[in-house]
Structure formats: C-alpha cells, structure tokens
Amino acid sequence: MIKLLAVASIVVSGSLFGLSLCKTEKEALIQTEDFYELISYILYKIERKSLPLDKIFSDYFSEKRSFYIENALKEIRGSYGEKISHICENICSDEAKHEMNDFIITLGTLDKASQIESLKKAKSCMEKELSRKRTDYNSKTRLYKTLS
C-alpha cells in the first residue's frame, strides 16, 4: 500500500512539474511576442505617424497592450534605450541581445530615416528570436508533457 502511494505521488509530482515547466516556457514565449509587438509598434508610429518617443510610449501605456512590458517600462529609470535594454536582457538570447545593441543605443538619437532602418533591423532580429522561441516552446512542451 505504501509503495503504491509512493509511486502515485511520484507520478503526480512529475506531472505537476512538467506542467509547471510548460507554463514557464509559455510565459517566456508571450513576453517575447509582446516585445516583438512593442518594436513593431514603435516602428509603425515613427515610420507612419512621425511621432516622438514620449508620445509613442504614452500611447502604448494608454492602450494597455502588455502587462509585462508596460510594468518593465514604467519601473525602470533612464532613457527609453535603457528601458528597452533591460527588457531585452530578460527576454532575448545572447545572439539577439548583440544584434539589438545598435537599436538600443541609438533609440531616440538618430534622424528619422536612420531610426527606421535601425528599427527594421531590430524587428528582423526579433522575428528570428520569436521563431526560435516558438520552436523551442513546441519541442520542450512536447517533451515535458511526455515526461509527465
């Protein structure tokens, strides 16, 4: 009887652990999608609307697009580049961080055409990162669910 209970508890804890890992992977994917959306939003607002960064971010906050990104942007002190850098540190792979560095450093300091070019490179980098994270999410969740 005790052995049966021990086996049952191991199976249940393994299942819960697998589901917990799946949830963590899903949250990481959602945060990456939200960051990609932020980059796309900034690009759209600069390219099509020619809005300054202060207006872009105040509009972003008023639209309540992403709880995680909004809180990170509000809590971090410094320039918009520093705020984006902090988000990038927590979300992106080392390769993506390196590729995003030019965008982060120059955010708000370049002329419109250069800023748009920088944003397009950042968006392309985030598309690759998002694709990689989706692939990782699918393979890892399949593994975690199989193990549990």
PDB file of C-alpha atoms in Angstrom:
ATOM      1  CA  MET A   1       0.000   0.000   0.000  1.00  0.00           C
ATOM      2  CA  ILE A   2       2.757   2.413   0.931  1.00  0.00           C
ATOM      3  CA  LYS A   3       4.646   1.562  -2.261  1.00  0.00           C
ATOM      4  CA  LEU A   4       1.533   2.286  -4.306  1.00  0.00           C
ATOM      5  CA  LEU A   5       1.104   5.661  -2.619  1.00  0.00           C
ATOM      6  CA  ALA A   6       4.787   6.465  -3.190  1.00  0.00           C
ATOM      7  CA  VAL A   7       4.517   5.620  -6.887  1.00  0.00           C
ATOM      8  CA  ALA A   8       1.312   7.646  -7.196  1.00  0.00           C
ATOM      9  CA  SER A   9       2.909  10.658  -5.505  1.00  0.00           C
ATOM     10  CA  ILE A  10       5.938  10.450  -7.811  1.00  0.00           C
ATOM     11  CA  VAL A  11       3.700  10.320 -10.878  1.00  0.00           C
ATOM     12  CA  VAL A  12       1.582  13.245  -9.670  1.00  0.00           C
ATOM     13  CA  SER A  13       4.597  15.376  -8.727  1.00  0.00           C
ATOM     14  CA  GLY A  14       6.250  14.588 -12.066  1.00  0.00           C
ATOM     15  CA  SER A  15       3.100  15.631 -13.910  1.00  0.00           C
ATOM     16  CA  LEU A  16       2.796  18.854 -11.943  1.00  0.00           C
ATOM     17  CA  PHE A  17       6.476  19.622 -12.511  1.00  0.00           C
ATOM     18  CA  GLY A  18       6.084  19.043 -16.258  1.00  0.00           C
ATOM     19  CA  LEU A  19       3.041  21.294 -16.398  1.00  0.00           C
ATOM     20  CA  SER A  20       4.887  23.962 -14.400  1.00  0.00           C
ATOM     21  CA  LEU A  21       7.764  23.897 -16.890  1.00  0.00           C
ATOM     22  CA  CYS A  22       5.280  24.182 -19.771  1.00  0.00           C
ATOM     23  CA  LYS A  23       3.739  27.235 -18.133  1.00  0.00           C
ATOM     24  CA  THR A  24       7.169  28.857 -17.711  1.00  0.00           C
ATOM     25  CA  GLU A  25       8.001  28.254 -21.366  1.00  0.00           C
ATOM     26  CA  LYS A  26       4.637  29.710 -22.411  1.00  0.00           C
ATOM     27  CA  GLU A  27       5.243  32.868 -20.338  1.00  0.00           C
ATOM     28  CA  ALA A  28       8.677  33.326 -21.928  1.00  0.00           C
ATOM     29  CA  LEU A  29       7.121  32.994 -25.378  1.00  0.00           C
ATOM     30  CA  ILE A  30       4.378  35.516 -24.551  1.00  0.00           C
ATOM     31  CA  GLN A  31       6.942  38.019 -23.267  1.00  0.00           C
ATOM     32  CA  THR A  32       8.950  37.643 -26.471  1.00  0.00           C
ATOM     33  CA  GLU A  33       5.804  38.141 -28.558  1.00  0.00           C
ATOM     34  CA  ASP A  34       4.974  41.259 -26.540  1.00  0.00           C
ATOM     35  CA  PHE A  35       8.480  42.640 -27.033  1.00  0.00           C
ATOM     36  CA  TYR A  36       8.225  41.991 -30.766  1.00  0.00           C
ATOM     37  CA  GLU A  37       4.890  43.821 -30.762  1.00  0.00           C
ATOM     38  CA  LEU A  38       6.499  46.776 -28.962  1.00  0.00           C
ATOM     39  CA  ILE A  39       9.269  47.007 -31.578  1.00  0.00           C
ATOM     40  CA  SER A  40       6.663  46.819 -34.370  1.00  0.00           C
ATOM     41  CA  TYR A  41       4.546  49.452 -32.617  1.00  0.00           C
ATOM     42  CA  ILE A  42       7.480  51.866 -32.302  1.00  0.00           C
ATOM     43  CA  LEU A  43       8.416  51.300 -35.952  1.00  0.00           C
ATOM     44  CA  TYR A  44       4.857  51.961 -37.124  1.00  0.00           C
ATOM     45  CA  LYS A  45       4.478  55.107 -35.045  1.00  0.00           C
ATOM     46  CA  ILE A  46       7.806  56.571 -36.205  1.00  0.00           C
ATOM     47  CA  GLU A  47       7.534  55.487 -39.841  1.00  0.00           C
ATOM     48  CA  ARG A  48       3.876  56.308 -40.500  1.00  0.00           C
ATOM     49  CA  LYS A  49       2.938  58.856 -37.863  1.00  0.00           C
ATOM     50  CA  SER A  50       6.315  60.598 -37.251  1.00  0.00           C
ATOM     51  CA  LEU A  51       5.588  60.738 -33.522  1.00  0.00           C
ATOM     52  CA  PRO A  52       8.224  61.477 -30.854  1.00  0.00           C
ATOM     53  CA  LEU A  53       9.156  58.687 -28.422  1.00  0.00           C
ATOM     54  CA  ASP A  54       7.369  60.320 -25.479  1.00  0.00           C
ATOM     55  CA  LYS A  55       4.083  60.282 -27.400  1.00  0.00           C
ATOM     56  CA  ILE A  56       4.676  56.753 -28.692  1.00  0.00           C
ATOM     57  CA  PHE A  57       5.214  55.352 -25.208  1.00  0.00           C
ATOM     58  CA  SER A  58       2.353  57.313 -23.633  1.00  0.00           C
ATOM     59  CA  ASP A  59       0.062  55.922 -26.363  1.00  0.00           C
ATOM     60  CA  TYR A  60       1.450  52.436 -25.702  1.00  0.00           C
ATOM     61  CA  PHE A  61       0.640  52.740 -21.995  1.00  0.00           C
ATOM     62  CA  SER A  62      -2.842  54.084 -22.642  1.00  0.00           C
ATOM     63  CA  GLU A  63      -3.645  51.144 -24.942  1.00  0.00           C
ATOM     64  CA  LYS A  64      -2.638  48.609 -22.247  1.00  0.00           C
ATOM     65  CA  ARG A  65      -1.005  46.298 -24.754  1.00  0.00           C
ATOM     66  CA  SER A  66       1.210  44.170 -22.489  1.00  0.00           C
ATOM     67  CA  PHE A  67       1.226  43.964 -18.709  1.00  0.00           C
ATOM     68  CA  TYR A  68       4.827  42.700 -18.538  1.00  0.00           C
ATOM     69  CA  ILE A  69       6.296  45.235 -20.982  1.00  0.00           C
ATOM     70  CA  GLU A  70       4.282  48.128 -19.557  1.00  0.00           C
ATOM     71  CA  ASN A  71       5.405  47.409 -15.986  1.00  0.00           C
ATOM     72  CA  ALA A  72       9.024  46.985 -17.036  1.00  0.00           C
ATOM     73  CA  LEU A  73       8.982  50.278 -18.940  1.00  0.00           C
ATOM     74  CA  LYS A  74       7.379  52.143 -16.045  1.00  0.00           C
ATOM     75  CA  GLU A  75       9.594  50.706 -13.301  1.00  0.00           C
ATOM     76  CA  ILE A  76      12.982  51.156 -14.955  1.00  0.00           C
ATOM     77  CA  ARG A  77      14.583  54.566 -14.697  1.00  0.00           C
ATOM     78  CA  GLY A  78      16.570  56.046 -17.556  1.00  0.00           C
ATOM     79  CA  SER A  79      16.214  56.645 -21.251  1.00  0.00           C
ATOM     80  CA  TYR A  80      13.936  54.621 -23.479  1.00  0.00           C
ATOM     81  CA  GLY A  81      17.016  52.811 -24.786  1.00  0.00           C
ATOM     82  CA  GLU A  82      17.957  51.762 -21.246  1.00  0.00           C
ATOM     83  CA  LYS A  83      14.415  50.587 -20.576  1.00  0.00           C
ATOM     84  CA  ILE A  84      14.340  48.535 -23.785  1.00  0.00           C
ATOM     85  CA  SER A  85      17.818  47.204 -22.967  1.00  0.00           C
ATOM     86  CA  HIS A  86      16.574  45.892 -19.619  1.00  0.00           C
ATOM     87  CA  ILE A  87      13.622  44.146 -21.255  1.00  0.00           C
ATOM     88  CA  CYS A  88      15.914  42.710 -23.936  1.00  0.00           C
ATOM     89  CA  GLU A  89      18.285  41.385 -21.220  1.00  0.00           C
ATOM     90  CA  ASN A  90      15.467  39.401 -19.648  1.00  0.00           C
ATOM     91  CA  ILE A  91      13.842  38.110 -22.826  1.00  0.00           C
ATOM     92  CA  CYS A  92      16.386  37.665 -25.616  1.00  0.00           C
ATOM     93  CA  SER A  93      19.154  35.189 -26.259  1.00  0.00           C
ATOM     94  CA  ASP A  94      22.768  36.414 -26.212  1.00  0.00           C
ATOM     95  CA  GLU A  95      22.842  36.484 -30.013  1.00  0.00           C
ATOM     96  CA  ALA A  96      19.681  38.612 -30.191  1.00  0.00           C
ATOM     97  CA  LYS A  97      20.986  40.940 -27.460  1.00  0.00           C
ATOM     98  CA  HIS A  98      24.108  41.531 -29.525  1.00  0.00           C
ATOM     99  CA  GLU A  99      22.093  42.208 -32.695  1.00  0.00           C
ATOM    100  CA  MET A 100      19.686  44.534 -30.833  1.00  0.00           C
ATOM    101  CA  ASN A 101      22.512  46.575 -29.316  1.00  0.00           C
ATOM    102  CA  ASP A 102      22.683  49.181 -32.123  1.00  0.00           C
ATOM    103  CA  PHE A 103      18.953  49.774 -31.934  1.00  0.00           C
ATOM    104  CA  ILE A 104      19.033  50.103 -28.150  1.00  0.00           C
ATOM    105  CA  ILE A 105      21.960  52.504 -28.086  1.00  0.00           C
ATOM    106  CA  THR A 106      20.587  54.758 -30.813  1.00  0.00           C
ATOM    107  CA  LEU A 107      16.894  54.784 -29.866  1.00  0.00           C
ATOM    108  CA  GLY A 108      15.754  58.400 -29.975  1.00  0.00           C
ATOM    109  CA  THR A 109      19.129  59.807 -31.013  1.00  0.00           C
ATOM    110  CA  LEU A 110      19.111  59.351 -34.797  1.00  0.00           C
ATOM    111  CA  ASP A 111      17.312  61.108 -37.614  1.00  0.00           C
ATOM    112  CA  LYS A 112      14.034  59.550 -38.735  1.00  0.00           C
ATOM    113  CA  ALA A 113      15.432  57.564 -41.693  1.00  0.00           C
ATOM    114  CA  SER A 114      18.286  56.085 -39.633  1.00  0.00           C
ATOM    115  CA  GLN A 115      15.946  55.303 -36.755  1.00  0.00           C
ATOM    116  CA  ILE A 116      13.564  53.484 -39.100  1.00  0.00           C
ATOM    117  CA  GLU A 117      16.448  51.458 -40.550  1.00  0.00           C
ATOM    118  CA  SER A 118      17.619  50.564 -37.048  1.00  0.00           C
ATOM    119  CA  LEU A 119      14.083  49.572 -36.039  1.00  0.00           C
ATOM    120  CA  LYS A 120      13.694  47.374 -39.115  1.00  0.00           C
ATOM    121  CA  LYS A 121      16.898  45.519 -38.206  1.00  0.00           C
ATOM    122  CA  ALA A 122      15.663  45.131 -34.631  1.00  0.00           C
ATOM    123  CA  LYS A 123      12.297  43.850 -35.857  1.00  0.00           C
ATOM    124  CA  SER A 124      14.027  41.336 -38.143  1.00  0.00           C
ATOM    125  CA  CYS A 125      16.181  40.184 -35.232  1.00  0.00           C
ATOM    126  CA  MET A 126      13.104  39.769 -33.045  1.00  0.00           C
ATOM    127  CA  GLU A 127      11.349  37.786 -35.797  1.00  0.00           C
ATOM    128  CA  LYS A 128      14.252  35.301 -35.716  1.00  0.00           C
ATOM    129  CA  GLU A 129      14.189  35.228 -31.911  1.00  0.00           C
ATOM    130  CA  LEU A 130      10.436  34.693 -31.866  1.00  0.00           C
ATOM    131  CA  SER A 131      10.693  31.887 -34.409  1.00  0.00           C
ATOM    132  CA  ARG A 132      13.413  30.226 -32.316  1.00  0.00           C
ATOM    133  CA  LYS A 133      11.377  30.589 -29.110  1.00  0.00           C
ATOM    134  CA  ARG A 134       8.266  29.127 -30.763  1.00  0.00           C
ATOM    135  CA  THR A 135      10.263  26.135 -31.965  1.00  0.00           C
ATOM    136  CA  ASP A 136      11.793  25.699 -28.505  1.00  0.00           C
ATOM    137  CA  TYR A 137       8.389  26.034 -26.881  1.00  0.00           C
ATOM    138  CA  ASN A 138       6.837  23.369 -29.098  1.00  0.00           C
ATOM    139  CA  SER A 139       9.665  20.878 -28.622  1.00  0.00           C
ATOM    140  CA  LYS A 140      10.103  21.479 -24.886  1.00  0.00           C
ATOM    141  CA  THR A 141       6.412  21.355 -24.037  1.00  0.00           C
ATOM    142  CA  ARG A 142       6.055  18.139 -26.007  1.00  0.00           C
ATOM    143  CA  LEU A 143       8.985  16.707 -24.028  1.00  0.00           C
ATOM    144  CA  TYR A 144       7.688  17.950 -20.658  1.00  0.00           C
ATOM    145  CA  LYS A 145       4.205  16.588 -21.317  1.00  0.00           C
ATOM    146  CA  THR A 146       5.641  13.257 -22.448  1.00  0.00           C
ATOM    147  CA  LEU A 147       7.799  13.002 -19.343  1.00  0.00           C
ATOM    148  CA  SER A 148       4.939  13.882 -17.069  1.00  0.00           C
TER     149      SER A 148
END
